[in-house]
XYZ file of C-alpha atoms in Angstrom:
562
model
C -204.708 13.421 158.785
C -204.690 12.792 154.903
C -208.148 11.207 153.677
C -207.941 7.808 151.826
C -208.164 8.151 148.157
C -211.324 6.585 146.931
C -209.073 4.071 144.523
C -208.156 2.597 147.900
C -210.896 2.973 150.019
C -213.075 1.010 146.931
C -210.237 -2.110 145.821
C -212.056 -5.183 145.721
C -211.652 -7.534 148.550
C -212.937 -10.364 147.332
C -213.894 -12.109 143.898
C -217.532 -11.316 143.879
C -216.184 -7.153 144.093
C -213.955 -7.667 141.577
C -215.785 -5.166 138.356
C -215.468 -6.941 134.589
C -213.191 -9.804 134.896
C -215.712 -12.818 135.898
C -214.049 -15.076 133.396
C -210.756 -14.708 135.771
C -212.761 -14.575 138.961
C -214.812 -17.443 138.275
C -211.931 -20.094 136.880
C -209.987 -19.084 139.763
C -212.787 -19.621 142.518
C -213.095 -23.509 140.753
C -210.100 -24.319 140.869
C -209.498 -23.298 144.379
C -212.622 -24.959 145.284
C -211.303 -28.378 143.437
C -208.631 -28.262 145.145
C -206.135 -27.291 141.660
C -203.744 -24.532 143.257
C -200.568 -23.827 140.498
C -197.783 -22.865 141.693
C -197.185 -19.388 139.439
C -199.422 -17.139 137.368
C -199.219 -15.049 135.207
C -201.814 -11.915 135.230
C -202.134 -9.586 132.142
C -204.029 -6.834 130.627
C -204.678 -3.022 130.412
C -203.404 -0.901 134.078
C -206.702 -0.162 136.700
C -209.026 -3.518 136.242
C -208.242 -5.341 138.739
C -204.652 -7.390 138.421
C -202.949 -7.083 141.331
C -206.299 -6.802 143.423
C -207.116 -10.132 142.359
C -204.073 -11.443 143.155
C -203.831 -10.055 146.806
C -207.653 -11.530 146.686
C -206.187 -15.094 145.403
C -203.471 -14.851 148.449
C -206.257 -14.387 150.995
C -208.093 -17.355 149.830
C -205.210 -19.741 149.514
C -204.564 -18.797 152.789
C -207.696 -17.495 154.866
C -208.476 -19.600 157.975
C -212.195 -20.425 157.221
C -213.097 -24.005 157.180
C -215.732 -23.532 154.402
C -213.367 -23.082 151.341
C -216.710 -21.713 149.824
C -216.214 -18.702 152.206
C -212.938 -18.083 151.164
C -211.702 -15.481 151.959
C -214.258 -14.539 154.574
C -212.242 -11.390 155.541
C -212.071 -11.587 158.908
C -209.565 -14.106 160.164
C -206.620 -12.369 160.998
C -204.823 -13.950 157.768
C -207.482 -11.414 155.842
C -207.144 -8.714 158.050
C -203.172 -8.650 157.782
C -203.205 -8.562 153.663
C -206.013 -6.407 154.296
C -203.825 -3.798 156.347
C -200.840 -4.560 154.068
C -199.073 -5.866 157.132
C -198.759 -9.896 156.539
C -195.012 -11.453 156.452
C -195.905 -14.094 153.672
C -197.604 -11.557 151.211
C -194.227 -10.528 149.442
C -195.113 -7.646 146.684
C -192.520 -6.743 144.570
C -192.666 -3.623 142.354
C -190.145 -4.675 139.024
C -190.304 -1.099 137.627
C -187.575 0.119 140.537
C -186.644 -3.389 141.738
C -185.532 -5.288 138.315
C -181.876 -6.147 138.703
C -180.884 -9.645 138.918
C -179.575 -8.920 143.046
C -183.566 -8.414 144.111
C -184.157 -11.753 142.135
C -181.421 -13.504 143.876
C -182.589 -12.021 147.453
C -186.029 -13.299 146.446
C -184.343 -16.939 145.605
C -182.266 -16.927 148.717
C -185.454 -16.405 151.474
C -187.965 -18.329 149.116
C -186.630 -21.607 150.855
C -187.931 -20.423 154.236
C -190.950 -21.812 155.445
C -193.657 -19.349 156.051
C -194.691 -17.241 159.446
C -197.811 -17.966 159.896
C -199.645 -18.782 156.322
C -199.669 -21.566 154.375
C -197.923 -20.550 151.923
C -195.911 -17.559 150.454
C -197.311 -15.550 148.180
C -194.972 -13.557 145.476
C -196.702 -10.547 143.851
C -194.119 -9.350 140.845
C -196.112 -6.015 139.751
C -194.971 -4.990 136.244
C -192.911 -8.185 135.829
C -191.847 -7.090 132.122
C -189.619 -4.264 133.465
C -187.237 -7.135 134.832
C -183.892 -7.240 133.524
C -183.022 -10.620 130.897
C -180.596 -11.525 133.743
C -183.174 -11.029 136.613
C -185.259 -13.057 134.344
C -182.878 -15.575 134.220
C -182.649 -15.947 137.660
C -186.626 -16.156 138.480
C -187.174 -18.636 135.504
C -185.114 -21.150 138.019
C -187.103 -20.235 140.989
C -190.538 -20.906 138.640
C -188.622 -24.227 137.284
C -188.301 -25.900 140.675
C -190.558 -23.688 143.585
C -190.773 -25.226 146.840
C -194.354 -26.728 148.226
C -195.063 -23.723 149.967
C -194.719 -20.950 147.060
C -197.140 -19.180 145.040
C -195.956 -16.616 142.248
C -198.669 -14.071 140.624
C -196.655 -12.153 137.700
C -198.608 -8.932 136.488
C -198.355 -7.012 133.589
C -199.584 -4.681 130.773
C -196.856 -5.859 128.421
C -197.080 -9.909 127.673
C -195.190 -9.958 124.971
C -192.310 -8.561 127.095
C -192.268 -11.493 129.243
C -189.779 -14.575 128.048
C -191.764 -17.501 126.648
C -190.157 -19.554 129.148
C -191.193 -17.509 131.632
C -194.694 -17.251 130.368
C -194.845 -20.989 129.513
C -194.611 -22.232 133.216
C -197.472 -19.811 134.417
C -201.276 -20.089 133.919
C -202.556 -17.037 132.340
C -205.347 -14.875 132.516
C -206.152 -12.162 130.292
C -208.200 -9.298 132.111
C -209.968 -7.183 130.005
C -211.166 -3.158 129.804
C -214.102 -2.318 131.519
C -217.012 -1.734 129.400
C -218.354 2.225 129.925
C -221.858 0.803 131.471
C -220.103 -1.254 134.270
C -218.021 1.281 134.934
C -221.256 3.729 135.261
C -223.062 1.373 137.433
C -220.009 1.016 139.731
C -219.559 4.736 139.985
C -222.693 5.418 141.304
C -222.443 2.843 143.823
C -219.048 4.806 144.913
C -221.848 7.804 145.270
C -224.229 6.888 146.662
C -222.199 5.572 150.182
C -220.395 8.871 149.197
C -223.579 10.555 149.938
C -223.142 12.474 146.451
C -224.585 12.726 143.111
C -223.862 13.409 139.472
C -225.493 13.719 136.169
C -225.646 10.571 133.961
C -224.203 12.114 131.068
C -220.551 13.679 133.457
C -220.355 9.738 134.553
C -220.425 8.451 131.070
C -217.794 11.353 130.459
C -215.715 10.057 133.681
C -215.930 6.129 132.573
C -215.021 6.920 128.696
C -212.016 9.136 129.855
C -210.936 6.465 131.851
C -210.604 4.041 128.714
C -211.230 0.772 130.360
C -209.248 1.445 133.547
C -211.684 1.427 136.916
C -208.880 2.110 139.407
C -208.451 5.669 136.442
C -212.250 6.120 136.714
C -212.769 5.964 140.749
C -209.592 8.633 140.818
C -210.927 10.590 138.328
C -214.069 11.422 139.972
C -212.648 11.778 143.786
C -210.756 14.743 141.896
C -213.948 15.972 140.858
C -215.241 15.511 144.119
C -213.071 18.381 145.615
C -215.069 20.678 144.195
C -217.893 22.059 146.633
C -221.077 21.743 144.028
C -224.001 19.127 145.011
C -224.325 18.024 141.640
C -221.495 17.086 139.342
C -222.978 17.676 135.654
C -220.937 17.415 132.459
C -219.969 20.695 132.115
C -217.588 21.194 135.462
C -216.519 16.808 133.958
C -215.012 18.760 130.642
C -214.081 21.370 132.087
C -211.668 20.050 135.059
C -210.589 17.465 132.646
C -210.162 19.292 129.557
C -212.529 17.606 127.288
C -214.952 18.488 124.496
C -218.207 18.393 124.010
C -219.200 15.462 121.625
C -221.044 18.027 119.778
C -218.234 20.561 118.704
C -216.031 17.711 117.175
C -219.213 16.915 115.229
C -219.331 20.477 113.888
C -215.442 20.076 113.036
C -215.909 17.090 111.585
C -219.304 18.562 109.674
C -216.972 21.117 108.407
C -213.873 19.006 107.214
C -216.669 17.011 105.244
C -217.538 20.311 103.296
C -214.544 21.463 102.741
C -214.667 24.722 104.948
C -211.585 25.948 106.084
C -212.079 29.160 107.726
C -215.183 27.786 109.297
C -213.030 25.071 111.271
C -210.121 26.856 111.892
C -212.381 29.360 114.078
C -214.324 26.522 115.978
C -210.250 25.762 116.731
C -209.402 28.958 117.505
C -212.773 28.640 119.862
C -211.310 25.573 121.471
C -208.150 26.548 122.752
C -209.244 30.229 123.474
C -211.329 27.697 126.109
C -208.371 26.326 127.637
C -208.874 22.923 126.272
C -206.188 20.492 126.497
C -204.717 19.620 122.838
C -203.773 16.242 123.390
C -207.055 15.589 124.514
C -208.460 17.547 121.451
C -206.642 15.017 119.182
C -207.631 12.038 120.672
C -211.395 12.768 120.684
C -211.105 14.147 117.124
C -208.865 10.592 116.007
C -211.370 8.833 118.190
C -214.531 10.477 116.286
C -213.342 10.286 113.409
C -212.748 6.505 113.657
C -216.450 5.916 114.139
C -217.325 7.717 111.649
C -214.838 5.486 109.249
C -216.266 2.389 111.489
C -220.025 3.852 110.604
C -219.042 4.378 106.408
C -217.784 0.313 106.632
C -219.953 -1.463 108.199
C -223.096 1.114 107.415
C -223.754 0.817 110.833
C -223.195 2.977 114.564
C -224.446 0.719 116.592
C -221.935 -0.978 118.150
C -219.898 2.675 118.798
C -219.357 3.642 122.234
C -221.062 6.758 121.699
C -224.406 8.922 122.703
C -227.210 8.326 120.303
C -227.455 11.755 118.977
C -223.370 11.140 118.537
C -224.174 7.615 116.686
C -226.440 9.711 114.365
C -224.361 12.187 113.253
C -221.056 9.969 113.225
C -223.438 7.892 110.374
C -224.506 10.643 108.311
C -221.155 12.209 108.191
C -219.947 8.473 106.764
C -222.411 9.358 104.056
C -220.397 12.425 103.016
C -216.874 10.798 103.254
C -215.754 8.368 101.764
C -213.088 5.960 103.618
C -210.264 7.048 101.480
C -210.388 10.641 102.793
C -211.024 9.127 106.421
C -207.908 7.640 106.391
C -206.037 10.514 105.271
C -207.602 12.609 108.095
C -206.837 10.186 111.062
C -203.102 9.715 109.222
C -202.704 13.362 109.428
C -204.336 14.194 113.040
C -201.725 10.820 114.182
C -198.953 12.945 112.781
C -200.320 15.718 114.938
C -200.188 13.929 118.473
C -196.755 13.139 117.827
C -196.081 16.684 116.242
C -197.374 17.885 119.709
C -194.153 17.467 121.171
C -192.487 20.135 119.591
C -194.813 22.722 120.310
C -193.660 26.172 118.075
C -193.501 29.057 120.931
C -196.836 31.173 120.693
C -199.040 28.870 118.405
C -199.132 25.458 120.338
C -202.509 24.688 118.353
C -200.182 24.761 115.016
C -199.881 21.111 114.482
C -203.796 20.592 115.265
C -204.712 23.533 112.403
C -202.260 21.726 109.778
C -203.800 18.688 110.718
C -207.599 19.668 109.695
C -206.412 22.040 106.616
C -204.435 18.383 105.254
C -208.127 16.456 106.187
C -209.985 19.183 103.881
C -211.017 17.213 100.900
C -210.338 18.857 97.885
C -213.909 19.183 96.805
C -217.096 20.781 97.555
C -219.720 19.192 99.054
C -221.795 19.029 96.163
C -219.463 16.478 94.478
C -219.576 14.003 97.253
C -222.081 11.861 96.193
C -220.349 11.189 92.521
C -216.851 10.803 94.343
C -217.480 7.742 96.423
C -217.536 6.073 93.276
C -214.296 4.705 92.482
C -214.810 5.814 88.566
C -212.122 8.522 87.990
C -213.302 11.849 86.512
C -211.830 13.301 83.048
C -211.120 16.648 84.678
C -207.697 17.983 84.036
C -206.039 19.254 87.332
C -206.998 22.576 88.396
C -209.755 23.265 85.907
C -212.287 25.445 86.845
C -215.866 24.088 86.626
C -217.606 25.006 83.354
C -220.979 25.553 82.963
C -223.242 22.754 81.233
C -222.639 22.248 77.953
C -225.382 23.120 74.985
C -226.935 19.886 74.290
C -224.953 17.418 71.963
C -225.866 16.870 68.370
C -224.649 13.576 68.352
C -225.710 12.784 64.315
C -223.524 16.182 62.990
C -220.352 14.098 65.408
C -220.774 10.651 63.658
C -220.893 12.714 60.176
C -217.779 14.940 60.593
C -216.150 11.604 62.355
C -216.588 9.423 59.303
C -215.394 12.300 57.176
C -212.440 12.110 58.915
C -211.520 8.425 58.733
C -212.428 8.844 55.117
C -209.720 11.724 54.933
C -207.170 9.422 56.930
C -207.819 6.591 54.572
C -206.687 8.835 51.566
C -203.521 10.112 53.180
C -202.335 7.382 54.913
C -199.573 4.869 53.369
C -200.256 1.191 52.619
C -197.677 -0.181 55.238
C -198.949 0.054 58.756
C -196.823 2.659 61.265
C -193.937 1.536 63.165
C -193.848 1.844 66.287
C -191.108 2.860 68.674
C -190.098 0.020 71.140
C -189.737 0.713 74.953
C -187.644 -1.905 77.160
C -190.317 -3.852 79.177
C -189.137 -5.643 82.965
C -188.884 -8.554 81.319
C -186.559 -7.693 78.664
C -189.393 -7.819 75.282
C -190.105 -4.585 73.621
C -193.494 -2.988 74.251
C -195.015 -0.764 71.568
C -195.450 3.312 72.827
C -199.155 4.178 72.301
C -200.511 7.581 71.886
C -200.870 9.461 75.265
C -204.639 9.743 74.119
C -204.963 6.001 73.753
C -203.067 5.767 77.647
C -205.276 8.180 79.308
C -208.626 5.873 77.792
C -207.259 2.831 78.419
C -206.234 3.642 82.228
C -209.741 5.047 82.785
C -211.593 2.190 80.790
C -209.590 -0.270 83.321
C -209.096 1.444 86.426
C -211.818 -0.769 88.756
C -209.818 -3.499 87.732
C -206.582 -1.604 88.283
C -207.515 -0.341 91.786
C -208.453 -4.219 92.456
C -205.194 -5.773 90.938
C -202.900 -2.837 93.006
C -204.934 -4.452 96.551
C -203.681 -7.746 95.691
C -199.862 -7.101 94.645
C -199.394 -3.402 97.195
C -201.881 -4.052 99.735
C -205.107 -2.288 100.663
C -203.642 0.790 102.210
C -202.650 1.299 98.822
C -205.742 0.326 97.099
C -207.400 2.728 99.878
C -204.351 5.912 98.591
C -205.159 5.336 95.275
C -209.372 5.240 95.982
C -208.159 9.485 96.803
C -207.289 9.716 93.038
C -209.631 12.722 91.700
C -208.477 12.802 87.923
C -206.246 10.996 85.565
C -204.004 12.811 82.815
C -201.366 11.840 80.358
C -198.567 12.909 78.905
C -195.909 10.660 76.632
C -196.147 7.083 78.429
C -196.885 8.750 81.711
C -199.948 8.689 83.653
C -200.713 11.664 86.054
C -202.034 10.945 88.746
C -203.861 13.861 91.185
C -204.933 12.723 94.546
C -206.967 14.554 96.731
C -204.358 14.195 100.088
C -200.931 14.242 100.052
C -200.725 11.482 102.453
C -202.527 9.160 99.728
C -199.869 10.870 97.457
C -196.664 9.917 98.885
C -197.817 6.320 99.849
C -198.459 5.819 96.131
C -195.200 7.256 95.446
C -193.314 5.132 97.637
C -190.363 3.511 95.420
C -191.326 0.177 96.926
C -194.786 0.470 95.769
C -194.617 2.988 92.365
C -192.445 0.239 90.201
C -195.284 -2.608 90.707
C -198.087 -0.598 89.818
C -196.088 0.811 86.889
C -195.606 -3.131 86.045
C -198.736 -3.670 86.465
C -200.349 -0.788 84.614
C -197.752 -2.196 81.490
C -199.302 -5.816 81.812
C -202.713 -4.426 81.801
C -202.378 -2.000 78.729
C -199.710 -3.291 76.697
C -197.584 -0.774 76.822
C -195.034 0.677 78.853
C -196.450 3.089 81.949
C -194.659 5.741 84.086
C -196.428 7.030 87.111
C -196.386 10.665 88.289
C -198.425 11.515 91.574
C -199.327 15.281 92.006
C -201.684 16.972 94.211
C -204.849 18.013 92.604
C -204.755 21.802 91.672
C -200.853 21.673 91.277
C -199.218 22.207 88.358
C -197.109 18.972 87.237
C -193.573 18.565 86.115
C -192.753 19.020 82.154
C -193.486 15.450 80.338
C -190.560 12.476 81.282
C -189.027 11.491 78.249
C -189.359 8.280 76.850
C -187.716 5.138 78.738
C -185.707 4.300 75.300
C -183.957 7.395 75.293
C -182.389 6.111 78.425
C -181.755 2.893 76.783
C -179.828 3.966 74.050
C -177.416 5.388 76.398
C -177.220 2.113 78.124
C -178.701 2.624 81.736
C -182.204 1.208 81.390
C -182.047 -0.396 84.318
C -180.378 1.834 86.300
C -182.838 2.852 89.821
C -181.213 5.786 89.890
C -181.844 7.116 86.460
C -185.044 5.466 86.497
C -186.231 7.498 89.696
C -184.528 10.342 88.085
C -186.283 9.979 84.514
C -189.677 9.636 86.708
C -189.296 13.101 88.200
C -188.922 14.690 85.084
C -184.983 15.253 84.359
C -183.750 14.528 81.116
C -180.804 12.615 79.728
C -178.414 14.298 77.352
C -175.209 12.799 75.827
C -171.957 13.427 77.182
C -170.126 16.337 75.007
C -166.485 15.254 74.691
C -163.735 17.603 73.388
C -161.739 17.585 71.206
């Protein structure tokens, strides 16, 4: 004969077993006790804490024969007993994932009118009550409307937002939460010790953070590690059987993405798989990690992580080295992994997780960290090679060959001051071109107040793309831009963000402002022409051309013959 799995053998039977969820337990015990029964609720939260054993719970104590409604349910009348064994008439539990046509609804409406065997009142569990058809919603909505005396509904779901309003709106609700890791510890070794077992500290903390919240996950989680004949269950056979790993090597990956070492991470990788580890598993811990360590750089802080302390420690000095603009590109691009994961390529599986960490490489050394989480942009042109330290200035020989200069211009130079070409600004006045000198200074003189102004009018996830820019450049009226991440690089370069920050680069400067967005180290396109030279062919506000003109193609007239 089969053993009982320890998810059944351990479901609460009453509300003081129920693990994490006193603010449901409690409110429901009160209002019992006053006397306050409704006639539907509505249960919701995350799967495994505890919905549909409090609601077999609330049917016992509506119904349990004690005369103390303090001792309710006492769990030994035969009421108990029968919901206990799973064998009482007026417990109804109705599974909506395979039963959700309006016919189950309508055979629920037809026998609700029938008074109950032996019970007080029928009780209606509707597990997964989302997965109903609109229809079978229909139908229930006029059950809920007008429910006879002797009726109790308890709706349960992961998925709220699934249920009607009106459906929602004629239940009371309760809101069950996760399970913090500690209670789910502390209930684990309870589960042991009448087990007659033991296990480390550190494999339970491994079992209850696996289980993300869920305690009914957690209980079957370890009675599948309990198959296994050893006396002790430590951490290692935990990540092994489940195909975790340890804290520590996603630190070293992470150290390693911070420094910019390729090779270095794509052999800890390599290490990984050659291990047998699961790779969805790998990307969750990494995206996990990783999001404490972005969680550590914002609020300077890892102290309210779920994590080990020597993990809290190192997830706060690696937030140190990174700054949250290169965080975000590295979760973005392990997020594309998981779903890339799908589509495993035959032979390299692990593909998608090694393109993942070579697009979170910053494009720096680690050296240059420190400068970089300054949002000051650096004069660099793209792909230079760093020079060694210049000889030491001699600043008075500058200001004398400078002034000799001017004085040169001054003798050369007509009376009449230079015209200046106009360029078709959004709102239809004529902006004066400036050298592409004078555009590179200005950007870089204004670019805090740039990256501030692009937050308000794109957003911060833009703001955050553009905090990735490494170096500015110029060329004509356009502004290169080189970004450290091609993720930060095409959100910039989105059409529905580019124009406005064009716009608003022309407000700020005076001038008219195109917008090119290149990796740094790549080579850009040649120079766009000048927006007037679209104008005079009369498609200046053409999209088309305009997206055209900004990738670097250039207009020509039409040769007619003849």
């Amino acid at each position: 004969m089969a053993s009982q799995a320890l998810y059944r053998k351990w479901r609460s039977q009453n509300f003081e077993e129920v693990i994490g969820q006193e603010h449901v337990t409690l409110t429901l015990r009160n209002a019992l006790r006053a006397g306050r029964l409704s006639h539907a609720y509505l249960f919701t939260g995350p799967r495994g804490t505890g919905k549909t054993s409090t609601a077999r719970i609330l049917a016992k104590a509506i119904n349990c024969l004690a005369e103390d409604p303090e001792a309710r349910p006492d769990n030994t009348c035969r009421i108990c007993l029968s919901i206990t064994a799973g064998n009482q008439l007026d417990l109804i539990e109705i599974d909506a994932a395979s039963n959700r046509g309006i016919d189950e609804i309508r055979e629920l409406r037809e026998r609700i009118g029938f008074s109950p065997n032996e019970a007080r009142y029928k009780v209606y569990i509707i597990d997964e009550v989302h997965m109903l058809t609109k229809e079978a919603f229909n139908a229930l909505l006029k059950t809920l409307e007008e429910p006879p005396d002797h009726a109790v509904f308890v709706l349960a779901t992961t998925e709220p937002d699934r249920v009607p309003e009106t459906v929602r709106s004629r239940c009371q609700r309760f809101d069950f939460r996760r399970i913090p890791t500690d209670e789910i510890v502390h209930h684990l070794q309870d589960v042991l010790r009448d087990e007659g077992r033991e296990a480390a500290p550190e494999a339970l903390v491994a079992i209850a953070r696996r289980s993300t919240g869920s305690m009914r996950d957690a209980i079957s989680l370890l009675d599948q590690l309990l198959s296994y004949d050893a006396a002790l269950l430590d951490l290692a056979r935990v990540e092994r059987v489940l195909g975790l790993v340890n804290a520590g090597a996603i630190g070293r990956l992470v150290d390693y993405m911070a420094e910019g070492n390729g090779a270095a991470g794509l052999n800890l990788l390599g290490e990984m798989v050659a291990d047998g580890v699961e790779l969805g598993q790998l990307v969750d811990q990494i995206i996990a990690y990783l999001r404490g360590v972005l969680f550590a750089r914002i609020t300077e802080s890892a102290d309210a992580l779920d994590a080990a302390e020597d993990t809290r420690a190192a997830m706060l000095r690696q937030a140190r080295l990174m700054d949250h603009a290169d965080l975000l590109a590295a979760i973005g691009a392990f997020l594309d992994a998981r779903a890339d994961l799908r589509d495993q390529v035959p032979g390299v599986p692990q593909l998608p997780v090694e393109l993942a960490y070579l697009r979170a490489l910053p494009r720096r050394g680690a050296a240059e960290l420190p400068a970089m989480a300054t949002s000051a942009v650096t004069p660099a042109r793209p792909g230079a090679v760093a020079a060694p330290p210049p000889p030491p200035r001699d600043v008075a020989g500058e200001k004398r060959a400078a002034a000799s200069r001017q004085e040169e211009i001054k003798r050369a130079a007509p009376s009449t001051p230079p015209a200046t070409s106009p360029a078709s600004s959004p709102g239809g006045s004529k902006t004066p071109i400036a050298p592409a000198g004078d555009l590179l200074e200005g950007a870089r003189e204004t670019w805090d107040e740039f990256l501030a102004q692009a937050g308000k009018s794109c957003g911060m996830k833009v703001q955050a793309a553009l905090r990735s820019v490494r170096t500015l450049d110029a060329s004509g009226q356009t502004l290169v831009l080189h970004f450290s991440h091609a993720f930060s690089r095409d959100m910039v370069n989105q059409p529905e963000y580019r124009p406005k920050l064009e716009a608003l680069w022309q407000k700020m400067l005076g001038q008219s402002v195109y917008i090119r967005c290149v990796l740094q180290g790549e080579t850009p396109d040649p120079p766009t022409p000048p927006r007037q030279e679209a104008a005079a062919e009369g498609d200046d506000e053409d999209p088309l051309l305009r997206d055209a003109l900004n990738l670097g193609a250039v207009v020509k007239p039409l040769q007619t013959k003849g």
